[in-house]
PDB file of C-alpha atoms in Angstrom:
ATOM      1  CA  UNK A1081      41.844  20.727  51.168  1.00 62.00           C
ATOM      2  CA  UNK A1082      44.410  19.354  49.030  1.00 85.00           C
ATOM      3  CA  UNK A1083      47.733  17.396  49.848  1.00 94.00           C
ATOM      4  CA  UNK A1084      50.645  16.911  48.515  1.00 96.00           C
ATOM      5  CA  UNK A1085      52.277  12.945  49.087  1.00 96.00           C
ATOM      6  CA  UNK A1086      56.228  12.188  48.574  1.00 92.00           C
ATOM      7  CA  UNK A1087      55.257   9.019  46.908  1.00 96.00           C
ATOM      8  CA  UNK A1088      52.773   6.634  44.771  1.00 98.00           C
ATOM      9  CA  UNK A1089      52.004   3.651  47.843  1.00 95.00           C
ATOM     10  CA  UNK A1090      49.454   2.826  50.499  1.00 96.00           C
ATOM     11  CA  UNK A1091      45.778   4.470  50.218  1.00 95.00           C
ATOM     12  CA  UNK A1092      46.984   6.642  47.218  1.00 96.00           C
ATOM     13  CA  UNK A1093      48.423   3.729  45.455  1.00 98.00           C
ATOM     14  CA  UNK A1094      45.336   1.952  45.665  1.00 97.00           C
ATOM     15  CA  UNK A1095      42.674   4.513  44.857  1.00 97.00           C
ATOM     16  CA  UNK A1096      45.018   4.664  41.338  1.00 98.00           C
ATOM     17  CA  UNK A1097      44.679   1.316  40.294  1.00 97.00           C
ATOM     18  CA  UNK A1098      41.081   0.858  41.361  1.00 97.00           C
ATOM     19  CA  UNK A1099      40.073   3.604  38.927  1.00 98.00           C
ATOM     20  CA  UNK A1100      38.696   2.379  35.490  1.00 97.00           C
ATOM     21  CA  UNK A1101      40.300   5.741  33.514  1.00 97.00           C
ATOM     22  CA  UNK A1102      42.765   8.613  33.604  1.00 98.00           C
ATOM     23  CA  UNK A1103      43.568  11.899  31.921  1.00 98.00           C
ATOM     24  CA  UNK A1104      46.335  12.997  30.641  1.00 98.00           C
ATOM     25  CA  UNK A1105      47.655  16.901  29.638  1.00 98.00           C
ATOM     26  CA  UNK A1106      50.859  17.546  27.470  1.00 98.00           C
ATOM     27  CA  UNK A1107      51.386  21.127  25.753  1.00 98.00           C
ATOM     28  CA  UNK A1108      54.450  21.749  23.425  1.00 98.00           C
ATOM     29  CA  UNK A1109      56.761  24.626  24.610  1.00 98.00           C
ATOM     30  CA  UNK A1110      56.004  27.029  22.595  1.00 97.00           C
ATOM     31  CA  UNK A1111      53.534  29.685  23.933  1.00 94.00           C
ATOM     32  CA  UNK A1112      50.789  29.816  21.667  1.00 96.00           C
ATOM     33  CA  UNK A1113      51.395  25.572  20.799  1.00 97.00           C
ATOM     34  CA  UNK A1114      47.951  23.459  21.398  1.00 97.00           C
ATOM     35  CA  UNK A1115      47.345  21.834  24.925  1.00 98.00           C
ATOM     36  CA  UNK A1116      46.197  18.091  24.816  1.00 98.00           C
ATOM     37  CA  UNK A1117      44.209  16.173  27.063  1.00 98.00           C
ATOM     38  CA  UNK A1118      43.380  12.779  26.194  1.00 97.00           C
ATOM     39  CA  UNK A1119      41.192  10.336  28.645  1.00 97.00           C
ATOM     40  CA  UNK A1120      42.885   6.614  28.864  1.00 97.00           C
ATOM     41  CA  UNK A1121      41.032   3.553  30.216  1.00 96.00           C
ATOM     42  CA  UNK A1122      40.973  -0.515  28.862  1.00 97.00           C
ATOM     43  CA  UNK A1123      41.234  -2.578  32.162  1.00 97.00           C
ATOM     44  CA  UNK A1124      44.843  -3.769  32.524  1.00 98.00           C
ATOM     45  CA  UNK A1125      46.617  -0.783  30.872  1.00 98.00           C
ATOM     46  CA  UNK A1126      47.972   1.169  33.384  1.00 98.00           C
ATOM     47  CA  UNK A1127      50.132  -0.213  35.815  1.00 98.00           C
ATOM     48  CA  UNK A1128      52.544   1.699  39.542  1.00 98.00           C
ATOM     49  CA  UNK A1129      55.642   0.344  38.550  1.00 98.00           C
ATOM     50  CA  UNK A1130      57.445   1.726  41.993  1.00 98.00           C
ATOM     51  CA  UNK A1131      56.704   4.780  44.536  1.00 98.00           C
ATOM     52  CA  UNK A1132      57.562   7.425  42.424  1.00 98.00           C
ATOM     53  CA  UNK A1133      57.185   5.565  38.809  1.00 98.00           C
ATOM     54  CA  UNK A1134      53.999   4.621  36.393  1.00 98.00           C
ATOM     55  CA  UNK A1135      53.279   3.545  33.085  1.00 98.00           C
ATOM     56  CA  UNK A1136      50.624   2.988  30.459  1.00 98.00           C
ATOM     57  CA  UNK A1137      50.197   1.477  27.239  1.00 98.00           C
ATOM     58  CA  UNK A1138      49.502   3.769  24.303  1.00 98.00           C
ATOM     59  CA  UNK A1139      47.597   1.891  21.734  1.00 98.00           C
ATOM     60  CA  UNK A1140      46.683   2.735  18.291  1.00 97.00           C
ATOM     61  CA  UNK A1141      44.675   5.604  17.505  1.00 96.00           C
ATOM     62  CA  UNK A1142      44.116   8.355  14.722  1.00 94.00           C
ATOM     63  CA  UNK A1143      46.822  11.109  16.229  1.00 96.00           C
ATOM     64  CA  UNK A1144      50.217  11.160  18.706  1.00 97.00           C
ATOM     65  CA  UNK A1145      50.133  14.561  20.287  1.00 98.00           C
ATOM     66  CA  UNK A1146      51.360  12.720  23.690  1.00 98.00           C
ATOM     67  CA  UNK A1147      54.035  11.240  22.490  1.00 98.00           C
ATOM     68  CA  UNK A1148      55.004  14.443  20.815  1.00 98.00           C
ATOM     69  CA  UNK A1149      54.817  16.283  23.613  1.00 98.00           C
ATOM     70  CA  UNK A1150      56.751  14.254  25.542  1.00 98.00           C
ATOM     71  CA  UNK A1151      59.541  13.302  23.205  1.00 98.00           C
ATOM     72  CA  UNK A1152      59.762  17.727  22.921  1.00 98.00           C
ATOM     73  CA  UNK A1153      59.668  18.074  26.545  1.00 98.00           C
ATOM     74  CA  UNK A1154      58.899  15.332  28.729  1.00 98.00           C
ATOM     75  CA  UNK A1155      55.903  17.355  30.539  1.00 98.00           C
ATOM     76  CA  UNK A1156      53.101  15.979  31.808  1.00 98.00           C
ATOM     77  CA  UNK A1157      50.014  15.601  34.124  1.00 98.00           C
ATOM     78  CA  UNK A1158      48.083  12.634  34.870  1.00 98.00           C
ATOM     79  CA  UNK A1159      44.804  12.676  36.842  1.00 98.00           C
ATOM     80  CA  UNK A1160      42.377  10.518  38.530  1.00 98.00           C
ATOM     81  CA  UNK A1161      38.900  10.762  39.611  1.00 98.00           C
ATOM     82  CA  UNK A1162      36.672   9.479  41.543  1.00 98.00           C
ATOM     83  CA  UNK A1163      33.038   8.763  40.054  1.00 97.00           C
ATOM     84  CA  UNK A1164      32.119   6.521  43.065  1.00 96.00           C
ATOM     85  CA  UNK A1165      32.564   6.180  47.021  1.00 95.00           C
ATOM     86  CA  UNK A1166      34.418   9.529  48.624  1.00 96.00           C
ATOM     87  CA  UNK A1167      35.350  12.162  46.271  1.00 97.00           C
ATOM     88  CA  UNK A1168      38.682  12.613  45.519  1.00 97.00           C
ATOM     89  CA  UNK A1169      40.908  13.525  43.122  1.00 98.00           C
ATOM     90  CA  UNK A1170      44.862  12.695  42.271  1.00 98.00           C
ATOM     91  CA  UNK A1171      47.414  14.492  39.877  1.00 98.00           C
ATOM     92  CA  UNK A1172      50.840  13.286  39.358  1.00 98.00           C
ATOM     93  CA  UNK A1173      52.922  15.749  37.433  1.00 98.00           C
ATOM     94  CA  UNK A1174      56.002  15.016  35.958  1.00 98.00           C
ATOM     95  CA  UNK A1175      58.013  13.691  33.589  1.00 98.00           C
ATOM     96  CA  UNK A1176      57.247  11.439  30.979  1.00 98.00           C
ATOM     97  CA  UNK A1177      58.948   9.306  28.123  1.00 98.00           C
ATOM     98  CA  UNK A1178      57.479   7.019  25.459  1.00 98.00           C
ATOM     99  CA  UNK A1179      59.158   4.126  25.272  1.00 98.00           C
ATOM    100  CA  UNK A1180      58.398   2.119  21.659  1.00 97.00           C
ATOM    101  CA  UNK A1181      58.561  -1.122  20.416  1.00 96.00           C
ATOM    102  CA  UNK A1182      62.300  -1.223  19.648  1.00 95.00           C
ATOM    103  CA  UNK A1183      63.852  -0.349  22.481  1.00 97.00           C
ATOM    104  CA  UNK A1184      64.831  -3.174  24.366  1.00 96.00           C
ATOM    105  CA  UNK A1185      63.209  -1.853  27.857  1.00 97.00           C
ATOM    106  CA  UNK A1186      60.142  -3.022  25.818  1.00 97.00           C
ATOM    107  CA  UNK A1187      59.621  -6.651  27.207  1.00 96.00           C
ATOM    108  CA  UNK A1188      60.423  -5.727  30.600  1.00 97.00           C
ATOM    109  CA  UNK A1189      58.068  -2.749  30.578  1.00 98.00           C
ATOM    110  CA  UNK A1190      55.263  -4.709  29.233  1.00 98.00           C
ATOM    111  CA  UNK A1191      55.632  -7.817  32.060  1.00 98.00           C
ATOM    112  CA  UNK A1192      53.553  -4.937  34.200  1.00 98.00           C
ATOM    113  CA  UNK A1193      50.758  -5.397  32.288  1.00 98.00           C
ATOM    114  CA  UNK A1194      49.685  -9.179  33.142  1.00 98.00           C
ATOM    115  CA  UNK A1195      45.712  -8.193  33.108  1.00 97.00           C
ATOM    116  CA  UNK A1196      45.770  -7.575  29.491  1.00 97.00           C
ATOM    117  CA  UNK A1197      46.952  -8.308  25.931  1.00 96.00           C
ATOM    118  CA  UNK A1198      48.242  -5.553  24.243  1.00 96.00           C
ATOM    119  CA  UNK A1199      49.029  -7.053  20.787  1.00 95.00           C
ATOM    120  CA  UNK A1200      45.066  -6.867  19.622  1.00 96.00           C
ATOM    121  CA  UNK A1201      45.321  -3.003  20.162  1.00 97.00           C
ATOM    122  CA  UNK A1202      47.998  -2.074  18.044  1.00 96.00           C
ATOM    123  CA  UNK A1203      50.579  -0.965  20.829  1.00 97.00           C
ATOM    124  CA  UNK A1204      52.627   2.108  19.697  1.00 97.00           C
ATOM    125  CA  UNK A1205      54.402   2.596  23.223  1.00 98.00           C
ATOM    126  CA  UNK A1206      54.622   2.530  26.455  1.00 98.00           C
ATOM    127  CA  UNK A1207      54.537   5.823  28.370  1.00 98.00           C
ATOM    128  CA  UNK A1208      56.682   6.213  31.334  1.00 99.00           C
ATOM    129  CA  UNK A1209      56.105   8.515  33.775  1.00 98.00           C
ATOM    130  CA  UNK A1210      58.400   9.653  36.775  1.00 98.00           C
ATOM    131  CA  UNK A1211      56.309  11.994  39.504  1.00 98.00           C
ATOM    132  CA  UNK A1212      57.713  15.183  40.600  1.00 98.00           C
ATOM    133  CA  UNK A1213      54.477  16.547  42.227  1.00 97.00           C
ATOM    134  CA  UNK A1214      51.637  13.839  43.813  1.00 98.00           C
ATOM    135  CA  UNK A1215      48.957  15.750  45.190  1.00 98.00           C
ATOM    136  CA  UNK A1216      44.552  15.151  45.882  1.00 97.00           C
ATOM    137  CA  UNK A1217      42.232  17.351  45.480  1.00 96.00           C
ATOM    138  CA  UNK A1218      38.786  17.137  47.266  1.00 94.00           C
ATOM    139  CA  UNK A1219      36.364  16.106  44.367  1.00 95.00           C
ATOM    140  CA  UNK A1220      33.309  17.511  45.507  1.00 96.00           C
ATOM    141  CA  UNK A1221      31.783  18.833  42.627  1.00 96.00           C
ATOM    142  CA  UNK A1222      32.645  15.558  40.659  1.00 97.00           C
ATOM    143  CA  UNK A1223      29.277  13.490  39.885  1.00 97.00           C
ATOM    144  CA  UNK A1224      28.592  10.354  40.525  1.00 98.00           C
ATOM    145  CA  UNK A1225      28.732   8.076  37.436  1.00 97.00           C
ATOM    146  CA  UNK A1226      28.995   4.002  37.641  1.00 96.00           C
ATOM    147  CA  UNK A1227      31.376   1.481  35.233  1.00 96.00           C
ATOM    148  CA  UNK A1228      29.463  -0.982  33.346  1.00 97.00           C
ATOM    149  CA  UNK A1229      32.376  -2.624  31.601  1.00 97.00           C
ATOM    150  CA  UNK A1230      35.160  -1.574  28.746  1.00 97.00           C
ATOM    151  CA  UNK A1231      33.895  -0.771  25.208  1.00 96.00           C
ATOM    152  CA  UNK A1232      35.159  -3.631  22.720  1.00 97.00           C
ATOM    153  CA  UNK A1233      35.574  -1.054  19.646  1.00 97.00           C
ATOM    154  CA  UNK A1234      39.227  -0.579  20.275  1.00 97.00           C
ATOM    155  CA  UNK A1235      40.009  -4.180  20.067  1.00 97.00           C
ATOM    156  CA  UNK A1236      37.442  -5.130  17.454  1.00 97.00           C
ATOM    157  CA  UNK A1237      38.674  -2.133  15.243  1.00 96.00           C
ATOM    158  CA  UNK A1238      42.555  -3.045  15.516  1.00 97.00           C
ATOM    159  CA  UNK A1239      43.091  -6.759  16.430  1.00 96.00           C
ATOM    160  CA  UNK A1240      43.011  -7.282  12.512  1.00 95.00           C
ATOM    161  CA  UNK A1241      45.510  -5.166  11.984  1.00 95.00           C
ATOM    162  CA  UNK A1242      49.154  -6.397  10.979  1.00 93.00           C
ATOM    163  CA  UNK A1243      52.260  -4.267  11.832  1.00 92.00           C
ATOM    164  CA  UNK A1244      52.646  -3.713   8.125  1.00 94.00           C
ATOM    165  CA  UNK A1245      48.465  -2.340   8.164  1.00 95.00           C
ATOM    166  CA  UNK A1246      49.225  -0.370  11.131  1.00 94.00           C
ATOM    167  CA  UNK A1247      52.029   1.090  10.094  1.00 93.00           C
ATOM    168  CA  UNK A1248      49.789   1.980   6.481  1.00 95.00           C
ATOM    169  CA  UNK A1249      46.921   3.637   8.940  1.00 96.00           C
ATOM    170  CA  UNK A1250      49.075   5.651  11.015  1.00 96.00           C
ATOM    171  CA  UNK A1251      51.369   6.916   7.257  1.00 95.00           C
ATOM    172  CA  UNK A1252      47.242   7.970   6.191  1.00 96.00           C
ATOM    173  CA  UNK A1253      46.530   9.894   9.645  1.00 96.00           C
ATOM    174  CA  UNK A1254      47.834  13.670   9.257  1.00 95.00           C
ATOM    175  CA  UNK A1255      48.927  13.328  12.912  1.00 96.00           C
ATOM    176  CA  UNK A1256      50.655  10.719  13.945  1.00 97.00           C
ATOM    177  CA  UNK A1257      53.821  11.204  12.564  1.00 97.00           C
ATOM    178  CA  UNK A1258      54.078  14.837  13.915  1.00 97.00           C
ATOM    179  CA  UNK A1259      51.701  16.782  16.173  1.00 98.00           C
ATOM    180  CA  UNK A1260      49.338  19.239  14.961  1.00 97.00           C
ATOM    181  CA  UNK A1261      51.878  21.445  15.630  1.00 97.00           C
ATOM    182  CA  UNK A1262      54.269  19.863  13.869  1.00 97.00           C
ATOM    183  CA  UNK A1263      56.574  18.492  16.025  1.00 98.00           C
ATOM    184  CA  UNK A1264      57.974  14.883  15.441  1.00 98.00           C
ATOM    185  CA  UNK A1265      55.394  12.009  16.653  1.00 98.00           C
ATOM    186  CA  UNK A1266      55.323   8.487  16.768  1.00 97.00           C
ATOM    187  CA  UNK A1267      58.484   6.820  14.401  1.00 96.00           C
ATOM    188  CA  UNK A1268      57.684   5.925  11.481  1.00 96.00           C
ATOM    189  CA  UNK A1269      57.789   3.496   9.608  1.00 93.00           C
ATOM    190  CA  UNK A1270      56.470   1.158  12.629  1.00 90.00           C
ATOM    191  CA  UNK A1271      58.920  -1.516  14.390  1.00 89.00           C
ATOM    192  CA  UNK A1272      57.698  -4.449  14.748  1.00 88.00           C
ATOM    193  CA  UNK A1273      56.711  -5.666  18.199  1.00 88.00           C
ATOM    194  CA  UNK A1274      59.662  -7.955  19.758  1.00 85.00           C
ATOM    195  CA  UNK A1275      59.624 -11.735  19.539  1.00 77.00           C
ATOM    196  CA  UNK A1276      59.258 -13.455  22.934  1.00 63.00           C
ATOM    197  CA  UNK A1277      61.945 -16.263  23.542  1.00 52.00           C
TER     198      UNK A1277
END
């Protein structure tokens, strides 16, 4: 039923990027650490940046277990369904790295978002993500469920927000600066978002 592909192009490529939301799964290493999985959508924020490379924007939010995860041991599983047309289903496992505002990949990384503004939803990083594994799945017991349209609440709840307010929210959230199991999180305090020339 299921295939596995030696790269992110072609039919595979495009049933990605037509999708309106993901899921992603990081655990820590330790055995008995706690498993995330966190659902991703906001047209414009994920983005095939070659065959075997994607990325997403991580926006603000009330914890950082990703990005903990990740900055521990790079893991991680992204997957795709599809709630319309044939059924189908794509993971890409592999290995992924938050990349934050400071770093000066930053404005390059974030030219591969062109469809959507990131500033009014308080980016925190961009997660990179090189496959290892690309495989479908058959999707048959998925349901059928249609896309109206993005919810506003994420912008209308953070495009107020300054760097110096953000960086006050995510200080009040228990886990943001580490995981909830403790492991080191998003950097605080927050760097400010690069200045385009």
């Amino acid at each position: 039923m299921g295939k596995t592909y030696e790269r992110i192009d072609g039919r595979l490529r495009d049933f990605i990027e037509a999708q309106h939301m993901f899921f992603t799964a990081t655990a820590p290493l330790s055995g008995d650490g706690t498993v995330n999985l966190s659902p991703k959508g906001l047209t414009g924020s994920f983005a095939v940046l070659d065959e075997r490379t994607v990325a997403y924007l991580d926006f603000a939010g009330s914890n950082a277990e990703t990005i903990a995860h990740l900055r521990e041991n790079g893991r991680i599983t992204l997957m795709w369904c599809a709630f319309d047309g044939p059924p189908n289903i794509v993971r890409v496992h592999g290995r992924g790295e938050p990349v934050f505002r400071d770093d000066p990949r930053w404005p390059e990384l974030v030219s591969h978002f062109p469809a959507i503004d990131p500033a009014p939803h308080g980016p925190r990083a961009i997660i990179v993500v090189t496959a290892e594994l690309v495989r479908d799945t058959c999707g048959y017991a998925v349901p059928f469920m249609t896309y109206d349209e993005d919810r506003p609440l994420h912008r209308s709840r953070f495009e107020r927000e300054t760097d110096e307010s953000l960086d006050t929210y995510f200080h009040k959230k228990e886990h943001i600066e580490h995981s909830i199991d403790g492991l080191p999180g998003l950097p605080l305090p927050l760097p400010p978002l690069p200045t385009t020339a």
